[in-house]
Tab-separated table of C-alpha atoms in Angstrom:
chain	number	residue	atom	x	y	z
A	153	UNK	CA	-8.620	-8.592	-1.022
A	154	UNK	CA	-8.148	-10.812	-4.249
A	155	UNK	CA	-4.331	-10.657	-4.180
A	156	UNK	CA	-4.690	-12.123	-7.510
A	157	UNK	CA	-5.813	-8.679	-9.086
A	158	UNK	CA	-2.096	-6.988	-7.572
A	159	UNK	CA	-0.015	-8.245	-10.508
A	160	UNK	CA	-2.603	-5.848	-12.377
A	161	UNK	CA	-0.409	-2.908	-10.575
A	162	UNK	CA	2.736	-4.293	-12.990
A	163	UNK	CA	2.164	-4.585	-16.523
A	164	UNK	CA	2.441	-8.577	-17.673
A	165	UNK	CA	4.263	-9.414	-20.649
A	166	UNK	CA	2.224	-12.694	-22.491
A	167	UNK	CA	4.573	-15.145	-23.280
A	168	UNK	CA	5.047	-15.419	-18.632
A	169	UNK	CA	4.619	-18.086	-17.514
A	170	UNK	CA	1.683	-18.491	-15.056
A	171	UNK	CA	2.941	-19.744	-12.062
A	172	UNK	CA	5.898	-16.280	-12.353
A	173	UNK	CA	2.717	-14.320	-12.612
A	174	UNK	CA	1.044	-16.127	-9.681
A	175	UNK	CA	4.167	-15.114	-7.693
A	176	UNK	CA	4.576	-11.829	-8.239
A	177	UNK	CA	0.673	-11.831	-7.202
A	178	UNK	CA	1.735	-13.134	-3.752
A	179	UNK	CA	5.004	-10.324	-3.197
A	180	UNK	CA	3.159	-7.848	-3.835
A	181	UNK	CA	0.477	-9.121	-2.291
A	182	UNK	CA	3.212	-9.413	0.897
A	183	UNK	CA	4.294	-5.213	0.263
A	184	UNK	CA	0.956	-4.325	2.977
A	185	UNK	CA	0.781	-5.946	5.953
A	186	UNK	CA	-2.256	-7.792	6.617
A	187	UNK	CA	-3.691	-4.599	9.232
A	188	UNK	CA	-2.677	-2.757	6.186
A	189	UNK	CA	-4.667	-4.173	3.353
A	190	UNK	CA	-8.016	-5.139	6.383
A	191	UNK	CA	-7.976	-1.439	6.832
A	192	UNK	CA	-8.176	-0.390	3.340
A	193	UNK	CA	-10.698	-2.908	2.939
A	194	UNK	CA	-12.891	-1.532	5.211
A	195	UNK	CA	-12.309	2.075	3.408
A	196	UNK	CA	-12.730	0.718	0.794
A	197	UNK	CA	-16.259	-1.000	1.255
A	198	UNK	CA	-17.606	1.988	3.021
A	199	UNK	CA	-16.800	4.598	0.225
A	200	UNK	CA	-18.448	1.733	-2.623
A	201	UNK	CA	-22.591	1.606	-0.316
A	202	UNK	CA	-21.845	5.246	-0.307
A	203	UNK	CA	-20.982	5.685	-4.317
A	204	UNK	CA	-24.187	3.489	-4.986
A	205	UNK	CA	-26.197	4.927	-1.929
A	206	UNK	CA	-25.471	8.582	-4.821
A	207	UNK	CA	-26.142	6.574	-8.042
A	208	UNK	CA	-22.265	7.074	-8.860
A	209	UNK	CA	-19.485	4.546	-9.918
A	210	UNK	CA	-16.626	4.009	-7.721
A	211	UNK	CA	-14.147	1.658	-9.982
A	212	UNK	CA	-13.623	3.775	-11.867
A	213	UNK	CA	-14.178	7.275	-9.632
A	214	UNK	CA	-14.221	10.392	-11.379
A	215	UNK	CA	-12.403	13.150	-9.388
A	216	UNK	CA	-15.316	15.036	-8.601
A	217	UNK	CA	-16.503	11.881	-7.386
A	218	UNK	CA	-14.104	11.836	-4.502
A	219	UNK	CA	-13.427	14.843	-3.477
A	220	UNK	CA	-16.920	15.143	-2.815
A	221	UNK	CA	-17.214	11.709	-0.896
A	222	UNK	CA	-14.210	12.857	0.938
A	223	UNK	CA	-16.625	16.084	1.894
A	224	UNK	CA	-18.956	14.190	2.997
A	225	UNK	CA	-16.874	12.331	5.130
A	226	UNK	CA	-15.435	15.367	6.494
A	227	UNK	CA	-18.990	17.289	7.990
A	228	UNK	CA	-20.389	14.196	9.769
A	229	UNK	CA	-16.882	14.474	11.255
A	230	UNK	CA	-14.359	11.957	10.525
A	231	UNK	CA	-10.964	12.810	11.482
A	232	UNK	CA	-8.220	13.510	9.066
A	233	UNK	CA	-6.469	11.274	9.434
A	234	UNK	CA	-9.830	9.140	8.497
A	235	UNK	CA	-9.793	11.033	5.299
A	236	UNK	CA	-6.376	9.924	4.708
A	237	UNK	CA	-7.308	6.397	4.831
A	238	UNK	CA	-9.808	7.057	2.930
A	239	UNK	CA	-8.057	8.939	-0.388
A	240	UNK	CA	-5.187	6.322	0.596
A	241	UNK	CA	-7.654	3.607	-0.145
A	242	UNK	CA	-9.445	4.636	-2.996
A	243	UNK	CA	-5.832	5.265	-4.284
A	244	UNK	CA	-4.985	1.357	-4.312
A	245	UNK	CA	-7.805	-0.665	-5.671
A	246	UNK	CA	-7.433	1.948	-8.625
A	247	UNK	CA	-3.378	1.195	-9.039
A	248	UNK	CA	-4.459	-2.799	-8.150
A	249	UNK	CA	-6.975	-2.213	-10.934
A	250	UNK	CA	-4.759	-0.861	-13.693
A	251	UNK	CA	-6.363	2.306	-13.424
A	252	UNK	CA	-5.215	6.018	-12.687
A	253	UNK	CA	-6.177	6.925	-9.652
A	254	UNK	CA	-8.759	10.234	-9.356
A	255	UNK	CA	-6.890	10.854	-6.151
A	256	UNK	CA	-3.887	12.139	-7.988
A	257	UNK	CA	-5.612	15.251	-9.120
A	258	UNK	CA	-5.958	18.732	-8.533
A	259	UNK	CA	-9.135	19.238	-8.092
A	260	UNK	CA	-8.968	16.160	-4.406
A	261	UNK	CA	-6.453	18.213	-3.426
A	262	UNK	CA	-7.583	21.145	-3.315
A	263	UNK	CA	-10.556	19.865	-1.871
A	264	UNK	CA	-8.680	18.295	0.618
A	265	UNK	CA	-6.524	21.743	1.141
A	266	UNK	CA	-10.025	23.383	2.109
A	267	UNK	CA	-11.064	20.633	4.370
A	268	UNK	CA	-7.749	20.916	6.494
A	269	UNK	CA	-7.633	24.571	6.767
A	270	UNK	CA	-11.399	24.032	8.161
A	271	UNK	CA	-10.030	21.958	10.101
A	272	UNK	CA	-7.793	24.478	11.473
A	273	UNK	CA	-9.585	26.884	12.138
A	274	UNK	CA	-11.875	24.918	14.100
A	275	UNK	CA	-8.996	24.170	16.238
A	276	UNK	CA	-9.442	20.296	14.971
A	277	UNK	CA	-5.385	20.239	14.103
A	278	UNK	CA	-5.188	20.377	16.919
A	279	UNK	CA	-2.948	16.809	18.079
A	280	UNK	CA	-4.688	14.231	21.141
A	281	UNK	CA	-1.018	13.037	22.209
A	282	UNK	CA	-1.654	10.680	24.794
A	283	UNK	CA	0.217	12.138	28.687
A	284	UNK	CA	3.843	10.284	29.193
A	285	UNK	CA	4.020	8.109	31.672
A	286	UNK	CA	7.064	9.538	32.791
A	287	UNK	CA	9.809	8.815	36.501
A	288	UNK	CA	7.285	10.544	38.830
A	289	UNK	CA	3.995	8.430	37.296
A	290	UNK	CA	5.712	5.294	36.978
A	291	UNK	CA	6.419	5.582	41.230
A	292	UNK	CA	2.942	7.026	41.951
A	293	UNK	CA	1.774	3.237	39.983
A	294	UNK	CA	4.321	1.383	41.515
A	295	UNK	CA	3.474	2.352	45.008
A	296	UNK	CA	-0.259	2.202	44.851
A	297	UNK	CA	-0.334	-0.729	42.116
A	298	UNK	CA	-1.395	-3.502	44.878
A	299	UNK	CA	-3.933	-1.274	46.608
A	300	UNK	CA	-7.617	-4.354	46.045
A	301	UNK	CA	-9.845	-2.116	44.154
A	302	UNK	CA	-13.607	-1.969	44.071
A	303	UNK	CA	-15.144	-3.807	41.345
A	304	UNK	CA	-18.413	-2.259	39.838
A	305	UNK	CA	-19.594	-5.242	41.731
A	306	UNK	CA	-18.611	-3.357	44.970
A	307	UNK	CA	-17.100	-6.121	45.562
A	308	UNK	CA	-13.570	-5.653	46.852
A	309	UNK	CA	-10.847	-7.187	45.225
A	310	UNK	CA	-8.449	-9.751	46.902
A	311	UNK	CA	-5.131	-8.949	48.335
A	312	UNK	CA	-3.496	-12.036	46.837
A	313	UNK	CA	-5.402	-10.588	43.526
A	314	UNK	CA	-4.492	-7.630	43.524
A	315	UNK	CA	-0.703	-8.475	43.954
A	316	UNK	CA	-0.965	-10.723	40.748
A	317	UNK	CA	-2.523	-8.121	38.796
A	318	UNK	CA	-0.561	-5.238	40.344
A	319	UNK	CA	2.824	-6.966	39.536
A	320	UNK	CA	1.467	-7.379	36.526
A	321	UNK	CA	0.216	-3.673	35.692
A	322	UNK	CA	4.180	-2.595	37.170
A	323	UNK	CA	5.953	-4.491	34.485
A	324	UNK	CA	3.788	-4.064	31.599
A	325	UNK	CA	4.656	0.111	32.590
A	326	UNK	CA	7.932	-0.276	33.819
A	327	UNK	CA	9.119	-2.726	30.151
A	328	UNK	CA	7.222	-0.431	28.034
A	329	UNK	CA	9.746	2.788	28.932
A	330	UNK	CA	12.732	1.225	29.228
A	331	UNK	CA	12.029	0.164	25.854
A	332	UNK	CA	9.952	1.991	24.781
A	333	UNK	CA	7.752	-0.230	23.081
A	334	UNK	CA	3.833	0.279	21.351
A	335	UNK	CA	0.882	-1.180	22.883
A	336	UNK	CA	1.075	-3.908	19.862
A	337	UNK	CA	4.397	-5.011	20.107
A	338	UNK	CA	3.595	-5.336	23.762
A	339	UNK	CA	1.152	-7.700	24.020
A	340	UNK	CA	3.073	-9.771	21.782
A	341	UNK	CA	5.583	-10.256	23.792
A	342	UNK	CA	7.096	-14.436	23.675
A	343	UNK	CA	8.834	-15.021	26.923
A	344	UNK	CA	11.074	-16.623	24.235
A	345	UNK	CA	11.324	-12.927	23.646
A	346	UNK	CA	13.456	-11.804	26.619
A	347	UNK	CA	16.877	-12.362	28.068
A	348	UNK	CA	18.198	-11.833	31.401
A	349	UNK	CA	21.884	-10.683	31.041
A	350	UNK	CA	23.490	-11.434	34.401
A	351	UNK	CA	24.307	-8.038	35.585
A	352	UNK	CA	20.230	-7.859	36.538
A	353	UNK	CA	19.412	-6.441	32.773
A	354	UNK	CA	17.289	-7.663	30.638
A	355	UNK	CA	16.951	-7.135	26.777
A	356	UNK	CA	13.054	-8.468	23.905
A	357	UNK	CA	13.414	-8.444	20.674
A	358	UNK	CA	10.597	-7.127	18.684
A	359	UNK	CA	10.350	-9.282	16.393
A	360	UNK	CA	7.846	-6.532	14.558
A	361	UNK	CA	6.839	-3.682	14.705
A	362	UNK	CA	4.491	-0.695	12.575
A	363	UNK	CA	7.454	0.286	11.631
A	364	UNK	CA	10.083	-2.280	9.777
A	365	UNK	CA	10.137	-6.687	9.618
A	366	UNK	CA	13.039	-6.738	11.110
A	367	UNK	CA	13.869	-7.816	14.626
A	368	UNK	CA	14.956	-4.463	17.145
A	369	UNK	CA	16.813	-5.882	20.266
A	370	UNK	CA	16.621	-4.042	23.125
A	371	UNK	CA	16.895	-2.464	25.934
A	372	UNK	CA	15.546	-3.474	29.237
A	373	UNK	CA	16.553	-1.887	32.698
A	374	UNK	CA	17.348	-3.318	36.227
A	375	UNK	CA	14.639	-2.174	38.227
A	376	UNK	CA	12.433	-3.688	34.985
A	377	UNK	CA	13.953	-6.298	34.431
A	378	UNK	CA	12.891	-7.113	38.545
A	379	UNK	CA	9.078	-6.587	37.648
A	380	UNK	CA	9.320	-8.746	34.701
A	381	UNK	CA	10.834	-11.846	36.832
A	382	UNK	CA	8.417	-10.497	39.925
A	383	UNK	CA	5.614	-12.107	37.155
A	384	UNK	CA	8.822	-14.839	34.958
A	385	UNK	CA	7.140	-18.316	35.825
A	386	UNK	CA	9.072	-20.549	37.260
A	387	UNK	CA	9.579	-22.364	33.582
A	388	UNK	CA	7.983	-19.936	31.127
A	389	UNK	CA	6.129	-21.388	27.985
A	390	UNK	CA	9.006	-20.214	25.084
A	391	UNK	CA	6.185	-19.208	23.092
A	392	UNK	CA	2.726	-18.022	25.774
A	393	UNK	CA	2.833	-13.520	25.839
A	394	UNK	CA	4.640	-12.276	28.685
A	395	UNK	CA	1.768	-9.898	29.780
A	396	UNK	CA	-0.782	-12.403	28.670
A	397	UNK	CA	-2.689	-10.802	26.100
A	398	UNK	CA	-3.706	-10.477	23.081
A	399	UNK	CA	-4.435	-7.252	21.895
A	400	UNK	CA	-3.159	-4.046	22.212
A	401	UNK	CA	-5.941	-2.500	23.393
A	402	UNK	CA	-5.832	-4.729	26.495
A	403	UNK	CA	-2.751	-2.905	27.308
A	404	UNK	CA	-4.206	0.677	26.677
A	405	UNK	CA	-6.772	-0.048	29.396
A	406	UNK	CA	-4.858	-1.861	31.891
A	407	UNK	CA	-2.959	1.648	31.795
A	408	UNK	CA	-6.001	3.734	31.719
A	409	UNK	CA	-6.840	2.490	35.042
A	410	UNK	CA	-3.929	1.456	36.934
A	411	UNK	CA	-3.515	5.321	36.423
A	412	UNK	CA	-6.647	6.198	37.690
A	413	UNK	CA	-6.071	4.177	40.635
A	414	UNK	CA	-2.594	5.756	41.054
A	415	UNK	CA	-5.078	8.742	41.453
A	416	UNK	CA	-3.083	10.461	38.720
A	417	UNK	CA	-6.276	11.274	35.842
A	418	UNK	CA	-7.082	10.726	32.650
A	419	UNK	CA	-5.677	10.889	29.476
A	420	UNK	CA	-3.582	7.792	29.596
A	421	UNK	CA	-3.710	4.705	27.665
A	422	UNK	CA	-0.738	2.348	26.001
A	423	UNK	CA	0.975	5.456	24.506
A	424	UNK	CA	1.752	6.530	27.536
A	425	UNK	CA	4.785	4.974	28.439
A	426	UNK	CA	6.718	5.611	25.187
A	427	UNK	CA	5.884	8.774	25.383
A	428	UNK	CA	6.367	9.549	28.325
A	429	UNK	CA	10.269	7.820	28.226
A	430	UNK	CA	11.024	9.784	25.372
A	431	UNK	CA	10.596	13.184	27.324
A	432	UNK	CA	12.465	11.922	30.911
A	433	UNK	CA	15.330	10.325	27.695
A	434	UNK	CA	14.868	14.374	26.394
A	435	UNK	CA	14.509	15.979	29.952
A	436	UNK	CA	17.853	14.447	30.039
A	437	UNK	CA	19.588	15.329	27.308
A	438	UNK	CA	19.259	13.252	25.216
A	439	UNK	CA	19.609	15.077	21.650
A	440	UNK	CA	16.843	13.033	19.209
A	441	UNK	CA	18.422	11.517	16.664
A	442	UNK	CA	19.292	9.398	20.445
A	443	UNK	CA	15.587	8.855	20.631
A	444	UNK	CA	14.453	8.101	17.471
A	445	UNK	CA	16.236	5.498	17.631
A	446	UNK	CA	15.977	4.714	20.720
A	447	UNK	CA	12.207	4.496	20.009
A	448	UNK	CA	13.119	3.590	16.858
A	449	UNK	CA	10.857	6.156	14.972
A	450	UNK	CA	12.319	6.797	11.040
A	451	UNK	CA	11.278	10.182	11.238
A	452	UNK	CA	12.354	13.144	14.215
A	453	UNK	CA	9.101	14.477	13.685
A	454	UNK	CA	6.921	12.595	16.448
A	455	UNK	CA	9.538	12.431	19.304
A	456	UNK	CA	10.518	16.551	18.182
A	457	UNK	CA	6.041	16.945	19.081
A	458	UNK	CA	6.042	14.351	22.051
A	459	UNK	CA	9.690	16.436	23.523
A	460	UNK	CA	8.765	20.264	22.740
A	461	UNK	CA	8.854	20.624	25.833
A	462	UNK	CA	11.573	19.501	27.602
A	463	UNK	CA	13.318	20.852	25.190
A	464	UNK	CA	12.596	24.334	26.467
A	465	UNK	CA	13.677	23.577	29.748
A	466	UNK	CA	17.215	22.764	27.604
A	467	UNK	CA	17.009	25.629	25.540
A	468	UNK	CA	19.470	28.699	26.005
A	469	UNK	CA	17.735	30.443	28.517
A	470	UNK	CA	17.329	27.449	30.966
A	471	UNK	CA	20.372	27.548	30.105
A	472	UNK	CA	21.753	30.856	31.171
A	473	UNK	CA	19.463	30.891	34.067
A	474	UNK	CA	20.620	27.377	35.425
A	475	UNK	CA	17.734	26.783	36.543
A	476	UNK	CA	16.595	22.713	36.767
A	477	UNK	CA	14.793	20.961	33.708
């Protein structure tokens, strides 16, 4: 993405020195995280390619062109989240060029509403939530993680390898649960970000997250800290990654595998520890605001969705019967 073009988003005074324009361009470019810019660029290139094939202009695009593209994307089976990204990318590149965005037109909005209604009718709005990795699932993992696995080749994992792999898996799920870490936050965690406390607990610092560039210090309990200590080198390099992985996807793969080996079935991912802890907190009476603070959610929508079942168990009828959660 050409960062200098972002200056078009701000009216420019003719007499402003070039150095100021460059500084503004750099600041505007930093208004988006690199992952967002990458996603917008990829979505925009797909729209440009489609427009070329159809013989229509992508910049500036007519509202009817945008509506047709989004309906086309829905027809080939794209999710509503993908369509939302397409719309945001088209809007961004128009605004960046100083052109009114066609996505704001009533026609495009109505087309999006129609796509959403069709998705609802065919069940497309049903969320595919990751299964929560709760206390019971954590115990199942702890009990089975060190059992040697059989490789696809048929070879059996050695006992030493199984112990090391199991210790790492237990540490990952335990720390991610206590700190309600996102998978990429777990992958980015360094030993310099971990502070061990005399009482046996620890604190981990997330330098930046999906929703904030401000560091957040998060509590990790005694049991999860013990699991963390079992994988800590004698002299850890401060900049070394705690879990030894670079990508959040690798975290997801490991969690899904350790859950399968524990007999828990499918549906677990890198989001499962975070979901499971939110559910456990709700089941133990934590309010929505407390859960939001623990998980650093900006909105109550997702934690309320994750803990909706536990909320029912805390309701008036459950209290009336005095039944256990």
